[in-house]
CSV table of C-alpha atoms in Angstrom, one decimal:
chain,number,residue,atom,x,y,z
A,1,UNK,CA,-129.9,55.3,-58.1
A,2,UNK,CA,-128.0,53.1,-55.4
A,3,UNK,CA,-124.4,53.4,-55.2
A,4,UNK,CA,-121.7,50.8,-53.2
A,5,UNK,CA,-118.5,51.0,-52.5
A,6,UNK,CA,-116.6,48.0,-52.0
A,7,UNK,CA,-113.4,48.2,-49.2
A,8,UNK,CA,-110.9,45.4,-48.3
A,9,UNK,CA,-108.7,45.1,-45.1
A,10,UNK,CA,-106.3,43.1,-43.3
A,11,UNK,CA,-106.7,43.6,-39.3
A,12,UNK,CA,-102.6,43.5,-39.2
A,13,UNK,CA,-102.1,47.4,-37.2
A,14,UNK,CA,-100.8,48.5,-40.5
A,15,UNK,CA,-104.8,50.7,-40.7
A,16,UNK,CA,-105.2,52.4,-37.5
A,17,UNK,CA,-108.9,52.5,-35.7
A,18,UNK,CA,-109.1,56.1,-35.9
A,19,UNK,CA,-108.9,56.5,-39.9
A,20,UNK,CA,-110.9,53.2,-40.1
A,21,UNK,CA,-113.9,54.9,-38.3
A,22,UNK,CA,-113.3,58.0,-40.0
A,23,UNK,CA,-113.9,55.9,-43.6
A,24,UNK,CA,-116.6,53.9,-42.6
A,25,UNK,CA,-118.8,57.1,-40.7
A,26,UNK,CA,-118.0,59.8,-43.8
A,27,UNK,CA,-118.8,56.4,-46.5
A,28,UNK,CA,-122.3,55.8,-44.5
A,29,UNK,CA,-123.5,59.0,-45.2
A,30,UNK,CA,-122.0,58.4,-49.0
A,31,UNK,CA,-122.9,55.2,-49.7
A,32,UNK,CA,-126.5,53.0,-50.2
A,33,UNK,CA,-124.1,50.0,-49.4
A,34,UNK,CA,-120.3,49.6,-48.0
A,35,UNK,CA,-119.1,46.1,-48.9
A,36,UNK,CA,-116.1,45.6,-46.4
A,37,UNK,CA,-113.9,42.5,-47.4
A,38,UNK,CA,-111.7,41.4,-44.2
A,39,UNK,CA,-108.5,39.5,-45.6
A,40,UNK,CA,-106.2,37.0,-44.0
A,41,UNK,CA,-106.6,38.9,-40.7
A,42,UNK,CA,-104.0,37.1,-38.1
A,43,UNK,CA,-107.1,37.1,-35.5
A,44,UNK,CA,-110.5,38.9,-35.3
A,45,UNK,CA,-111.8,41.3,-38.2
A,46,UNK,CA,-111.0,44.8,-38.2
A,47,UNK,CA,-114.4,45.9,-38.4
A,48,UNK,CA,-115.3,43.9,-35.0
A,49,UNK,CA,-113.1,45.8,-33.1
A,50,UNK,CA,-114.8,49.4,-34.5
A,51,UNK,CA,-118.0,48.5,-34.5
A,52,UNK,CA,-119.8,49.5,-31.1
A,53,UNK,CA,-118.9,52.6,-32.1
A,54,UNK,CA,-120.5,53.0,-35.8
A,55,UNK,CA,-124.5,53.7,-36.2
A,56,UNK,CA,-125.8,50.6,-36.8
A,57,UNK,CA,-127.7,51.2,-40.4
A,58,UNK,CA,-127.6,47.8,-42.3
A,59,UNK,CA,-125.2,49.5,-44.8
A,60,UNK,CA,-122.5,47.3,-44.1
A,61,UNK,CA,-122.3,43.9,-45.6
A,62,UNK,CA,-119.2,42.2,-43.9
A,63,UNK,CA,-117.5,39.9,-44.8
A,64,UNK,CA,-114.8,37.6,-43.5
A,65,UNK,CA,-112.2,35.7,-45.3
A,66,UNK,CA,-110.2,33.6,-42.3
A,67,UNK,CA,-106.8,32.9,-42.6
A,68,UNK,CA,-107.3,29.0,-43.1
A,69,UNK,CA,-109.7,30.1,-46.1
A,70,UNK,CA,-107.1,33.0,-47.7
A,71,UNK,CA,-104.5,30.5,-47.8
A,72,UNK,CA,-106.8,28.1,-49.4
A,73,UNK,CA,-108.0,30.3,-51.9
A,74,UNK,CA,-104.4,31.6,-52.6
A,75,UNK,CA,-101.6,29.3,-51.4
A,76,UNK,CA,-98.3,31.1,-52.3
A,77,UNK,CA,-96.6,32.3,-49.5
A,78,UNK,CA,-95.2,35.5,-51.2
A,79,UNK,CA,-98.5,36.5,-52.0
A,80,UNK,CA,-99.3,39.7,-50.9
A,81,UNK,CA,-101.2,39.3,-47.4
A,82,UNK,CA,-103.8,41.6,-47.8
A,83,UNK,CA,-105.7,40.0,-51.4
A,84,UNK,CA,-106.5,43.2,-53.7
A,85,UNK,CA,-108.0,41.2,-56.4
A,86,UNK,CA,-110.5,38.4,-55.6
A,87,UNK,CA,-111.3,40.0,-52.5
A,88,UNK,CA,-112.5,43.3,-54.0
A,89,UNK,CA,-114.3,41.1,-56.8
A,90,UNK,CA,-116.0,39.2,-53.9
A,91,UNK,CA,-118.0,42.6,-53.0
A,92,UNK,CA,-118.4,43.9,-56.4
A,93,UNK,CA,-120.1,40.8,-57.9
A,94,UNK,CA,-122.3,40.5,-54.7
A,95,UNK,CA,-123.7,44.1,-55.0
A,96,UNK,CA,-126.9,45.2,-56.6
A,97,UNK,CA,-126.5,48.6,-56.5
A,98,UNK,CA,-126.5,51.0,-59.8
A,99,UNK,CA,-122.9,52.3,-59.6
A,100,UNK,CA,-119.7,50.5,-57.7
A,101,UNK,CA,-116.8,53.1,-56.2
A,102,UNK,CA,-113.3,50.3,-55.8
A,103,UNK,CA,-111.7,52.5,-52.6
A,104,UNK,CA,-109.9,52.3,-49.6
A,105,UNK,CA,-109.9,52.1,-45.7
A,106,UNK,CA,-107.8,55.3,-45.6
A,107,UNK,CA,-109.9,57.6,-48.3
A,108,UNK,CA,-113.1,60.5,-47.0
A,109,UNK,CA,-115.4,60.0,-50.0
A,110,UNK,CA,-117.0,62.6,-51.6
A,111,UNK,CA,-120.8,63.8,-49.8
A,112,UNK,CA,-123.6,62.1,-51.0
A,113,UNK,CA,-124.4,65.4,-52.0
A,114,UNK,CA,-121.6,65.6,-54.2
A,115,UNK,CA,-121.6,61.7,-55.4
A,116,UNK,CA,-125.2,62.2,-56.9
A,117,UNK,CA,-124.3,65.7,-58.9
A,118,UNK,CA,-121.7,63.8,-60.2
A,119,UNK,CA,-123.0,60.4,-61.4
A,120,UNK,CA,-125.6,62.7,-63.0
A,121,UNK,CA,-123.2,63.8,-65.3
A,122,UNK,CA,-121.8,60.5,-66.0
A,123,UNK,CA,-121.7,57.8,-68.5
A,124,UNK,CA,-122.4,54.5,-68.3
A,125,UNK,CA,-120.0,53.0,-70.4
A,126,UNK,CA,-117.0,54.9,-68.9
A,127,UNK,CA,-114.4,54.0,-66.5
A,128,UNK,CA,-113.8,57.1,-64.0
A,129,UNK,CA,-110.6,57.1,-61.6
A,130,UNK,CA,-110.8,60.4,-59.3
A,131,UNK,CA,-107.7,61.9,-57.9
A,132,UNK,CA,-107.2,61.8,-54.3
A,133,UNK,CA,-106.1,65.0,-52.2
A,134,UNK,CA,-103.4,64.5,-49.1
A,135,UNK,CA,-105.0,64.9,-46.1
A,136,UNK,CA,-102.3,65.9,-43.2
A,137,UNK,CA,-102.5,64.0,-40.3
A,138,UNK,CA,-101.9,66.3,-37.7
A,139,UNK,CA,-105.8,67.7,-39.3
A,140,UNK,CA,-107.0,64.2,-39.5
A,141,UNK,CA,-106.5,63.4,-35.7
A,142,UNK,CA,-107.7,66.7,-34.6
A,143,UNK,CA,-111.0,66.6,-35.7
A,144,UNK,CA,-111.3,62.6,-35.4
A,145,UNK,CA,-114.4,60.5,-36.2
A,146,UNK,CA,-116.3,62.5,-34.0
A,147,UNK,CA,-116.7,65.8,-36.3
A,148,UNK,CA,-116.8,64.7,-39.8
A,149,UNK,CA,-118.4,67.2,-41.0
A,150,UNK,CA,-115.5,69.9,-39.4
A,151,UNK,CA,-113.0,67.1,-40.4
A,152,UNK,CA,-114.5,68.0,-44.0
A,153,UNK,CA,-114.8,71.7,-43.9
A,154,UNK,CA,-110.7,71.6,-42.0
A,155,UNK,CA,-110.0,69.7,-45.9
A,156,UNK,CA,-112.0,71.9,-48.2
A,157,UNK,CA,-108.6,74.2,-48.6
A,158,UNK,CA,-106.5,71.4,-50.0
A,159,UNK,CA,-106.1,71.7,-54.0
A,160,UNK,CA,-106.1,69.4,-56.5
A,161,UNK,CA,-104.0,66.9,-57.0
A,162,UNK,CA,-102.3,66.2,-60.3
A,163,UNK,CA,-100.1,63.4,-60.7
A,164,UNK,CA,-99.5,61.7,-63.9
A,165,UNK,CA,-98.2,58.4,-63.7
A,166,UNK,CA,-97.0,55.6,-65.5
A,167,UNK,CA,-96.0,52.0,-64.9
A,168,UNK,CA,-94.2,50.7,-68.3
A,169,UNK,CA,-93.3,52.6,-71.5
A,170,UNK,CA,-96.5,52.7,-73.4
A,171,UNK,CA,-99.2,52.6,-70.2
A,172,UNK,CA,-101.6,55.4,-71.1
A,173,UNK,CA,-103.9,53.7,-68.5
A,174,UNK,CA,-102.8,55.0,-65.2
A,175,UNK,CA,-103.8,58.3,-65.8
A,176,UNK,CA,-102.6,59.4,-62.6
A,177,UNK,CA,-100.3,58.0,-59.3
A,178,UNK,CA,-102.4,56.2,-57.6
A,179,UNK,CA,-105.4,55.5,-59.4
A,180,UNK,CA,-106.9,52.7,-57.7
A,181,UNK,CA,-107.5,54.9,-54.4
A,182,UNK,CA,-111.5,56.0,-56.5
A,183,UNK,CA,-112.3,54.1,-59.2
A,184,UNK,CA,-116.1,54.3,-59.9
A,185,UNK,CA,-118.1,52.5,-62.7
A,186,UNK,CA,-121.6,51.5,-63.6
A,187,UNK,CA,-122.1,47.6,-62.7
A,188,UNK,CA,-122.7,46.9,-66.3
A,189,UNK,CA,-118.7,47.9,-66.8
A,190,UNK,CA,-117.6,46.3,-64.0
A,191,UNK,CA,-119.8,43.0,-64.9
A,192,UNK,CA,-118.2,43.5,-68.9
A,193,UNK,CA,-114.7,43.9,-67.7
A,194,UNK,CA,-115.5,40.3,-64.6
A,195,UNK,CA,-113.8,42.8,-62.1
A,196,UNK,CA,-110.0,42.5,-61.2
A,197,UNK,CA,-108.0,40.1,-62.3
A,198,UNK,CA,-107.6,37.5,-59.9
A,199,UNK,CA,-104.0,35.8,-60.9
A,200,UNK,CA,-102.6,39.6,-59.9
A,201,UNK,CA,-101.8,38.0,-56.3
A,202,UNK,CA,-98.6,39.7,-56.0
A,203,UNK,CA,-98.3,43.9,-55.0
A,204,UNK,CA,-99.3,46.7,-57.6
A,205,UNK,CA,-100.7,47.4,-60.7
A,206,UNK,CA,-104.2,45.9,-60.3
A,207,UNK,CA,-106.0,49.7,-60.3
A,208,UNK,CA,-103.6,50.2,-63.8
A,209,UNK,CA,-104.6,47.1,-65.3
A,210,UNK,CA,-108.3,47.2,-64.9
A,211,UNK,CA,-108.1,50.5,-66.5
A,212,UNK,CA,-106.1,49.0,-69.4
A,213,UNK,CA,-109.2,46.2,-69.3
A,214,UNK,CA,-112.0,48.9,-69.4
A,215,UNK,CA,-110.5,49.9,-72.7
A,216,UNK,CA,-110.3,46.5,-74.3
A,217,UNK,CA,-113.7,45.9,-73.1
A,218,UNK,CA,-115.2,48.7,-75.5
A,219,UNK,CA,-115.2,51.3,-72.1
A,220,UNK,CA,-114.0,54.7,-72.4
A,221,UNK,CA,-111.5,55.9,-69.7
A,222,UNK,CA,-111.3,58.9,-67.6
A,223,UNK,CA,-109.6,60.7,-65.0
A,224,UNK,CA,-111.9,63.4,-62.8
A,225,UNK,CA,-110.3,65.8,-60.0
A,226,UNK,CA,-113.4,66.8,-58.8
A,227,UNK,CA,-115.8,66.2,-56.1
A,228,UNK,CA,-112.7,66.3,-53.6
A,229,UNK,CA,-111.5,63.4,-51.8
A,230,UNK,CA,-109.1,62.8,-49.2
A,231,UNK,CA,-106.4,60.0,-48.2
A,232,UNK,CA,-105.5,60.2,-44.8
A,233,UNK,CA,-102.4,60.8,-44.0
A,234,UNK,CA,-101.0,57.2,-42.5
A,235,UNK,CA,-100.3,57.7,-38.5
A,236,UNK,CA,-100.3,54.6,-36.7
A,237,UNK,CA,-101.4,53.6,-33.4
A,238,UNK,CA,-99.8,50.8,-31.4
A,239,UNK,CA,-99.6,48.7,-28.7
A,240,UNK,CA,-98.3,49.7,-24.8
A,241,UNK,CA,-96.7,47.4,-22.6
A,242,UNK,CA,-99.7,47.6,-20.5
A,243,UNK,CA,-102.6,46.4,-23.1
A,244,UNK,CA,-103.0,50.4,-24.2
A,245,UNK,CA,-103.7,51.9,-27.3
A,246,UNK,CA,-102.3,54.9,-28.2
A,247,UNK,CA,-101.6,57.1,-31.6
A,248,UNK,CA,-97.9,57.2,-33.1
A,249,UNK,CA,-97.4,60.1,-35.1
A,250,UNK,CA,-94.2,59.4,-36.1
A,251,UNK,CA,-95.3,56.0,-37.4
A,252,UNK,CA,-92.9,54.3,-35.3
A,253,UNK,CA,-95.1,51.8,-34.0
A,254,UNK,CA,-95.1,47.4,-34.1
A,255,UNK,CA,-96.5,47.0,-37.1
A,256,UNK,CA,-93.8,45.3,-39.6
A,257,UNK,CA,-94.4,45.4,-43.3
A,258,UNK,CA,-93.8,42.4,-45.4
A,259,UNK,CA,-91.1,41.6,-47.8
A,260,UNK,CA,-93.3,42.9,-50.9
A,261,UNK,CA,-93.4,40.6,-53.8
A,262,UNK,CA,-94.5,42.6,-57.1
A,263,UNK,CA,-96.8,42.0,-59.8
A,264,UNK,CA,-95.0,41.4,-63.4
A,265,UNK,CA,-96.2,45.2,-64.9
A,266,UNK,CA,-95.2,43.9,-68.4
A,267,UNK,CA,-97.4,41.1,-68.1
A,268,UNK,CA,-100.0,42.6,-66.7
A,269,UNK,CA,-100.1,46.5,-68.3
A,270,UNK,CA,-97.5,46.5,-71.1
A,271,UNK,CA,-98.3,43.1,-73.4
A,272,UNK,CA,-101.7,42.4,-71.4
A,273,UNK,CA,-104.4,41.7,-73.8
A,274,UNK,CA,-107.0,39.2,-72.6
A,275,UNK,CA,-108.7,38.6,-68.8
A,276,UNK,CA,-107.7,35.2,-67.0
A,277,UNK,CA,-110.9,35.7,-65.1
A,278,UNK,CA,-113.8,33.0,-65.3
A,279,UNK,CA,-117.4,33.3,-65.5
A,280,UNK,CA,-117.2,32.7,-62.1
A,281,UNK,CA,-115.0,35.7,-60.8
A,282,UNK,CA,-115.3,36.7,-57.4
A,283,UNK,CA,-116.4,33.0,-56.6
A,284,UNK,CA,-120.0,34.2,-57.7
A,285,UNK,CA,-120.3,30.1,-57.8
A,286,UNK,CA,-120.2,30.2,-53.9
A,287,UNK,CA,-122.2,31.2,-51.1
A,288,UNK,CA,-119.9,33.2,-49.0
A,289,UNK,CA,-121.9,33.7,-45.5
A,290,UNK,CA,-121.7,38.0,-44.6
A,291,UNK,CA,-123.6,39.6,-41.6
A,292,UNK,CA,-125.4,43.0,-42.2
A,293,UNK,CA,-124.5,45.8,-39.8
């Protein structure tokens, strides 16, 4: 049994280096395979800055979607900057492995350990979404990338989290707030289902509406709240006058969100009923060039 997770990122400050090492060293000794998707980054990819200091395993597949390409591949200019949909799809459809985890840059994943005593118990034809657990940042930054393994045990106190949610009057899809943080599948679902849809260019609602697929697709749909995992608390580190580095914990720093455009949840949860996806989601027509780290 192989499982992947699939990541995507914008190198924009808005992720600070310290939770992105944090991700990528607890998800190498989680994962057979991380898939990390850089997106529209304004210069270099996130992952080149961080990587002299990960183990070099040939887990990571990496790659890069330049800004010239992004705004090929999506040429609205309200679109949000850091592509949710295709980009994730990109990873998925690329992967061999037996199960896929959708997650993020700022999430611990469950232990291997854990992952395996718990796909054990799973079935195939079911859509799972597991509910994070906040993880304070003062705790975060304490133990850093260097002691994931304290970092974990510093966590294990933290209950679960339940947080009903939805998005439009009748959405019994969410589940929970939050959903797309862990959403885990077999490959065969997410192959049935052609991944996330790809016209969702806008913010929100993607991790709702490929839940609402998996059920019109013949999947069963389930929220877990165990093994535990964590979102990290967002600090932020910025940029000195002098060149420096240094952690914000106030979040106070010069990163500068964009004027959000939102996806239609009507459209897309409410009255949804069919994928706009073609048999060619996640450009799986394409050779997209990746380097192995």
């Amino acid at each position: 049994m192989k499982i992947a997770s699939v990541v995507v990122n914008r190198n924009d400050g808005y992720k600070d280096f310290e939770r992105g090492l944090i991700y990528f060293k607890s998800a190498l000794e989680s994962f057979d395979e991380i898939n990390y998707i850089d997106w529209n980054s304004p210069k270099s990819s996130f992952l080149w800055e961080i990587e002299n200091e990960l183990p070099k395993t040939g887990k990571i597949k990496h790659f890069v979607i330049s800004q010239e390409v992004a705004n090929t591949l999506i040429p609205e200019p309200t679109a949000q900057q850091c592509n949710e949909g295709l980009s994730r799809n990109i990873g998925i459809v690329r992967t061999d492995c037996d199960w896929v985890v959708s997650t993020n840059i700022d999430i611990i994943p469950p232990t291997r350990e854990e992952l395996e005593k718990l796909i054990s118990n799973l079935d195939k034809n079911t859509f799972y979404t597991i509910s994070r657990r906040e993880a304070p940042k003062d705790i975060i930054y304490k133990h850093s990338h260097t002691d994931i393994k304290g970092l974990r045990k510093s966590l294990s106190h933290i209950p679960e989290r339940h947080f009903p949610a939805r998005v439009t009057q009748n959405d019994s899809y969410s589940l929970i707030n939050c959903c797309g943080d862990f959403q885990l599948a077999h490959k065969s679902v997410w192959e049935k289902i052609k991944g996330f849809e790809e016209k969702m260019i806008y913010s929100c609602f993607l991790d709702t509406n490929i839940q609402k697929k998996s059920t019109l697709n013949g999947c069963n749909l389930e929220v877990l709240y165990n093994p535990p995992l964590y979102h990290m608390e967002h600090g932020a580190y910025y940029t000195k006058d002098d060149g420096t580095r240094v952690l914000d914990p106030e979040n106070k720093g010069n990163y500068k969100g964009d004027e959000k455009a939102y996806n239609d949840a009507y459209k897309w949860v409410e009255h949804f009923v069919k994928t706009e996806n073609t048999e060619n989601w996640g450009l799986s027509n394409i050779m997209i060039e990746h380097e192995i780290i």
